[in-house]
Amino acid sequence: MHNERFEKYYKAQNIVRDEEWESFMQSLRDPLPTTFRVAGSRQAARLLNDTIEDTYVPQLADVVFEGEAVSPPKQIPWYPEGLAWQFDVSKKVLRKSPEFKKFHSFLVFETEVGNVSRQEAVSMLPPLFLEVEPHHRVMDMCAAPGSKTAQLLEALHAHDTATASSYPTGLLIANDSDHKRTHLLIHQSARLPSPALMVTNHDASIYPAIKIPSEQVIFPSDTKPRVAAKKQYQLLFDRILCDVPCSGDGTIRKNPGIWKHWQPMDGNGLHSLQVRILQRAMRMLKKGGRIVYSTCSLNPVENEAVVAAALRSIPDFELLDMSNHLSGLIHRPGITSWIPTVDRAIKTDFATFADYLQSLPEDKRAESKMIESHWPPPANEVDNLNLTRCIRIYPHLQNTGGFFIAVLQKARAIVALQTAVSQTSQKDGKRHAEEVDDLDTSDAKKAKIAEEQHVSLKDDIIIQRIGIDEDDEVDTTEANGPISAMDVDQKLEIASEVSPDQFKQQQSRKGKGKSSEGGTHFKENPYTFVAPDDPIIQTCISKLHLKPDFPASNMLVRNPAGDPVRSLYMTNDIVKHIVMHNDFARMRLMTCGTKVFAKQEGAEAKREGAEMQFRVLSEGLPVVLPYIDPQAVLPADVTALKTFMQAYYPLCSSFGDPFRSLIESKAPGSYIVRFEPGQAAGATLVHDLVLPIWKSTVSATLMLDKKAKSALSLRLCGEDITTAARDAAKKKQQEQRPTPTETSALDGNTETEG
């Protein structure tokens, strides 16, 4: 594997020392080891991790295949709590070694149900550098396929138990520009159901401003009435992940095709988009908030050049030194000089953009696709940017892929702006909106407006204080010149005095006679919150024994009429505010919250005159469980669980007492069962397991899909004892059994050609 352009370009960039070059290049040609992460809630992940550590690793410790010892899986040293693993074995070993084959089956099933994430080691890093907490408002700007999104969700749900989900006050918006990939993102995220999740489909570089109701209820005594009366503000985020589209040459170990097709103009072409995405993230961040910018590229044009351009264009941000954040992670600092190539031939003759322009005829300069930010910043600015605080990861350092990470933080105080406000205040003797404590502004908008000279600093501060972003299209000019601050106040206060119902009516009128702002391809159903006193909501509360603190006002459906026809979703408060105060089509909202209840669709439910019943979904149970009356949860043992797994619809009479008597006494409907730890007939359960069942007239069924049942069976019994597994084995046996014709041929009874 060889690419002359690749070697020539990266040698010119001096990304590694000369003595490391051969080791660096050789590691790029070696296959990437298999890595995975134990996913899900923290407690459940620890329990599964113990199973790997205590059961599978000892079984794999002494494996010898074709005369050679095979190393067992090892924990990745820098991943917290040892929840990430790496093993380096060939596919031949996985297929033919009985011990590794069994371990591989375990991984496959646990991956399918979401308990294990097959993920490249370096891809696990960005969420760890964000340090998300359950109250944070988080955005993943380029989220698909969703492995990092799942890590961010896990951080929001850090307080989950092994059986029940917490109800985080924070938010995660996972966005991707590719409509099809958002569905993969939804599938991945559903493995950890969360009322705090939203998935959107937007170009991250022009992500729209999101409005939320004012959350500030106490103001200083001298706050202007118009400020205190403001109803809506722009949603700003505590944490933003920008894992941007890139040329991907850091993945060359798992994508060998890159060797053949790599050329540096790919990185040059993506540079501007990457800058715009990072700039948009910076404008949506709270003071004191944090952004992680990352790529799986080695190219400085996609890495340090992007970070430098963004820092130079938007003030009040700094790079954080996170070099000691993860003990055991081996990395290199960011670089401060590089020379971009201006063509496919790796022409790196121009030390500055000015030198490059001078080489072009004057009539061709405007046509050039190279821009100044492709080059390093001026020497007098390099030290202040602290680009060495960026983190570079090379394959030869720790047997990984290549990766780049930069951690940016927004300053908590804007000294320059406060000074300007103070000077203005001294001139006119007035206190300005910017002086109100804890109120965010958009510095980028200030720079933009000041540059256009449409409004004074005073007007600009007022506009920014009330949360208007550059995407809000607030017209600050009139035919006769700039409008006054009072005019701006009146227009914006009128716009803010809108109830959620009025807002929806306005959006409904907007849609008549023209395509939605979401675009012609956006055809998702709207989101409608159901009244908490709706008969179906009340029936669910009654039948499922939900406690009074159940958030009934946070239940929504996916249809315009708001009828709970098939499924009910649950959100937390911040997600509800966003849905009610924004146009879902303009946001291109794909999904939000988590599905918790579904209408029972069985034969009995369809019988004429039968009462409509809803059941708790297995994926929604962890979210609902904290609100279910503990007295309504049925106790059972491991033997009962094994009976449930061995048949699709076991008869109630097939269970042993006391569960048999208990389940036979219940009316048909949805129930929750807590299986207690214990051992029975080859099955071992080491912790409480809470699962939903459906009780019909004479039978009961475990409400888990086939894959989840198989994964559970492997965990409990060491083998798949489910009906689906037996059926699959029987089918495979029949396929392998010789047909009558084949049998005759083997016996030599068929006629041969004459």
mmCIF file with all atom_site columns, N, CA and C in Angstrom, residues 639-644 650-657 659-661 663 699-700:
data_model
loop_
_atom_site.group_PDB
_atom_site.id
_atom_site.type_symbol
_atom_site.label_atom_id
_atom_site.label_alt_id
_atom_site.label_comp_id
_atom_site.label_asym_id
_atom_site.label_entity_id
_atom_site.label_seq_id
_atom_site.pdbx_PDB_ins_code
_atom_site.Cartn_x
_atom_site.Cartn_y
_atom_site.Cartn_z
_atom_site.occupancy
_atom_site.B_iso_or_equiv
_atom_site.pdbx_formal_charge
_atom_site.auth_seq_id
_atom_site.auth_comp_id
_atom_site.auth_asym_id
_atom_site.auth_atom_id
_atom_site.pdbx_PDB_model_num
ATOM 1  N N  . THR A 1 639 ? -36.496 -18.922 37.381 1.00 0.00 ? 639 THR A N  1
ATOM 2  C CA . THR A 1 639 ? -37.199 -20.015 36.704 1.00 0.00 ? 639 THR A CA 1
ATOM 3  C C  . THR A 1 639 ? -38.310 -19.467 35.809 1.00 0.00 ? 639 THR A C  1
ATOM 4  N N  . ALA A 1 640 ? -39.049 -18.492 36.323 1.00 0.00 ? 640 ALA A N  1
ATOM 5  C CA . ALA A 1 640 ? -40.113 -17.876 35.518 1.00 0.00 ? 640 ALA A CA 1
ATOM 6  C C  . ALA A 1 640 ? -39.529 -17.170 34.303 1.00 0.00 ? 640 ALA A C  1
ATOM 7  N N  . LEU A 1 641 ? -38.391 -16.494 34.488 1.00 0.00 ? 641 LEU A N  1
ATOM 8  C CA . LEU A 1 641 ? -37.748 -15.809 33.369 1.00 0.00 ? 641 LEU A CA 1
ATOM 9  C C  . LEU A 1 641 ? -37.326 -16.806 32.293 1.00 0.00 ? 641 LEU A C  1
ATOM 10 N N  . LYS A 1 642 ? -36.788 -17.933 32.710 1.00 0.00 ? 642 LYS A N  1
ATOM 11 C CA . LYS A 1 642 ? -36.367 -18.948 31.761 1.00 0.00 ? 642 LYS A CA 1
ATOM 12 C C  . LYS A 1 642 ? -37.566 -19.498 30.983 1.00 0.00 ? 642 LYS A C  1
ATOM 13 N N  . THR A 1 643 ? -38.709 -19.665 31.660 1.00 0.00 ? 643 THR A N  1
ATOM 14 C CA . THR A 1 643 ? -39.933 -20.124 30.992 1.00 0.00 ? 643 THR A CA 1
ATOM 15 C C  . THR A 1 643 ? -40.375 -19.116 29.938 1.00 0.00 ? 643 THR A C  1
ATOM 16 N N  . PHE A 1 644 ? -40.303 -17.822 30.274 1.00 0.00 ? 644 PHE A N  1
ATOM 17 C CA . PHE A 1 644 ? -40.667 -16.776 29.317 1.00 0.00 ? 644 PHE A CA 1
ATOM 18 C C  . PHE A 1 644 ? -39.778 -16.833 28.078 1.00 0.00 ? 644 PHE A C  1
ATOM 19 N N  . PRO A 1 650 ? -45.982 -18.652 26.659 1.00 0.00 ? 650 PRO A N  1
ATOM 20 C CA . PRO A 1 650 ? -46.160 -19.731 27.633 1.00 0.00 ? 650 PRO A CA 1
ATOM 21 C C  . PRO A 1 650 ? -47.505 -19.620 28.357 1.00 0.00 ? 650 PRO A C  1
ATOM 22 N N  . LEU A 1 651 ? -48.143 -20.744 28.563 1.00 0.00 ? 651 LEU A N  1
ATOM 23 C CA . LEU A 1 651 ? -49.400 -20.771 29.315 1.00 0.00 ? 651 LEU A CA 1
ATOM 24 C C  . LEU A 1 651 ? -49.129 -20.374 30.757 1.00 0.00 ? 651 LEU A C  1
ATOM 25 N N  . CYS A 1 652 ? -50.084 -19.695 31.349 1.00 0.00 ? 652 CYS A N  1
ATOM 26 C CA . CYS A 1 652 ? -49.934 -19.301 32.750 1.00 0.00 ? 652 CYS A CA 1
ATOM 27 C C  . CYS A 1 652 ? -49.741 -20.533 33.637 1.00 0.00 ? 652 CYS A C  1
ATOM 28 N N  . SER A 1 653 ? -50.360 -21.628 33.223 1.00 0.00 ? 653 SER A N  1
ATOM 29 C CA . SER A 1 653 ? -50.272 -22.857 34.013 1.00 0.00 ? 653 SER A CA 1
ATOM 30 C C  . SER A 1 653 ? -48.893 -23.508 33.944 1.00 0.00 ? 653 SER A C  1
ATOM 31 N N  . SER A 1 654 ? -48.046 -23.041 33.003 1.00 0.00 ? 654 SER A N  1
ATOM 32 C CA . SER A 1 654 ? -46.722 -23.651 32.870 1.00 0.00 ? 654 SER A CA 1
ATOM 33 C C  . SER A 1 654 ? -45.709 -23.074 33.857 1.00 0.00 ? 654 SER A C  1
ATOM 34 N N  . PHE A 1 655 ? -46.056 -21.992 34.529 1.00 0.00 ? 655 PHE A N  1
ATOM 35 C CA . PHE A 1 655 ? -45.160 -21.399 35.514 1.00 0.00 ? 655 PHE A CA 1
ATOM 36 C C  . PHE A 1 655 ? -45.312 -22.106 36.857 1.00 0.00 ? 655 PHE A C  1
ATOM 37 N N  . GLY A 1 656 ? -44.276 -22.044 37.660 1.00 0.00 ? 656 GLY A N  1
ATOM 38 C CA . GLY A 1 656 ? -44.359 -22.577 39.009 1.00 0.00 ? 656 GLY A CA 1
ATOM 39 C C  . GLY A 1 656 ? -44.865 -21.518 39.969 1.00 0.00 ? 656 GLY A C  1
ATOM 40 N N  . ASP A 1 657 ? -45.392 -21.969 41.091 1.00 0.00 ? 657 ASP A N  1
ATOM 41 C CA . ASP A 1 657 ? -45.821 -21.030 42.129 1.00 0.00 ? 657 ASP A CA 1
ATOM 42 C C  . ASP A 1 657 ? -44.587 -20.448 42.833 1.00 0.00 ? 657 ASP A C  1
ATOM 43 N N  . PHE A 1 659 ? -45.428 -17.520 41.245 1.00 0.00 ? 659 PHE A N  1
ATOM 44 C CA . PHE A 1 659 ? -45.740 -16.659 40.106 1.00 0.00 ? 659 PHE A CA 1
ATOM 45 C C  . PHE A 1 659 ? -46.970 -17.152 39.343 1.00 0.00 ? 659 PHE A C  1
ATOM 46 N N  . ARG A 1 660 ? -47.150 -18.461 39.294 1.00 0.00 ? 660 ARG A N  1
ATOM 47 C CA . ARG A 1 660 ? -48.310 -19.010 38.574 1.00 0.00 ? 660 ARG A CA 1
ATOM 48 C C  . ARG A 1 660 ? -49.612 -18.473 39.156 1.00 0.00 ? 660 ARG A C  1
ATOM 49 N N  . SER A 1 661 ? -49.778 -18.574 40.444 1.00 0.00 ? 661 SER A N  1
ATOM 50 C CA . SER A 1 661 ? -51.010 -18.104 41.092 1.00 0.00 ? 661 SER A CA 1
ATOM 51 C C  . SER A 1 661 ? -51.184 -16.599 40.900 1.00 0.00 ? 661 SER A C  1
ATOM 52 N N  . ILE A 1 663 ? -49.984 -14.601 38.404 1.00 0.00 ? 663 ILE A N  1
ATOM 53 C CA . ILE A 1 663 ? -50.314 -14.196 37.041 1.00 0.00 ? 663 ILE A CA 1
ATOM 54 C C  . ILE A 1 663 ? -51.703 -14.670 36.633 1.00 0.00 ? 663 ILE A C  1
ATOM 55 N N  . SER A 1 699 ? -52.473 -17.040 28.676 1.00 0.00 ? 699 SER A N  1
ATOM 56 C CA . SER A 1 699 ? -51.019 -17.060 28.493 1.00 0.00 ? 699 SER A CA 1
ATOM 57 C C  . SER A 1 699 ? -50.429 -15.694 28.795 1.00 0.00 ? 699 SER A C  1
ATOM 58 N N  . ALA A 1 700 ? -49.114 -15.628 28.780 1.00 0.00 ? 700 ALA A N  1
ATOM 59 C CA . ALA A 1 700 ? -48.399 -14.364 28.990 1.00 0.00 ? 700 ALA A CA 1
ATOM 60 C C  . ALA A 1 700 ? -47.185 -14.361 28.074 1.00 0.00 ? 700 ALA A C  1
#
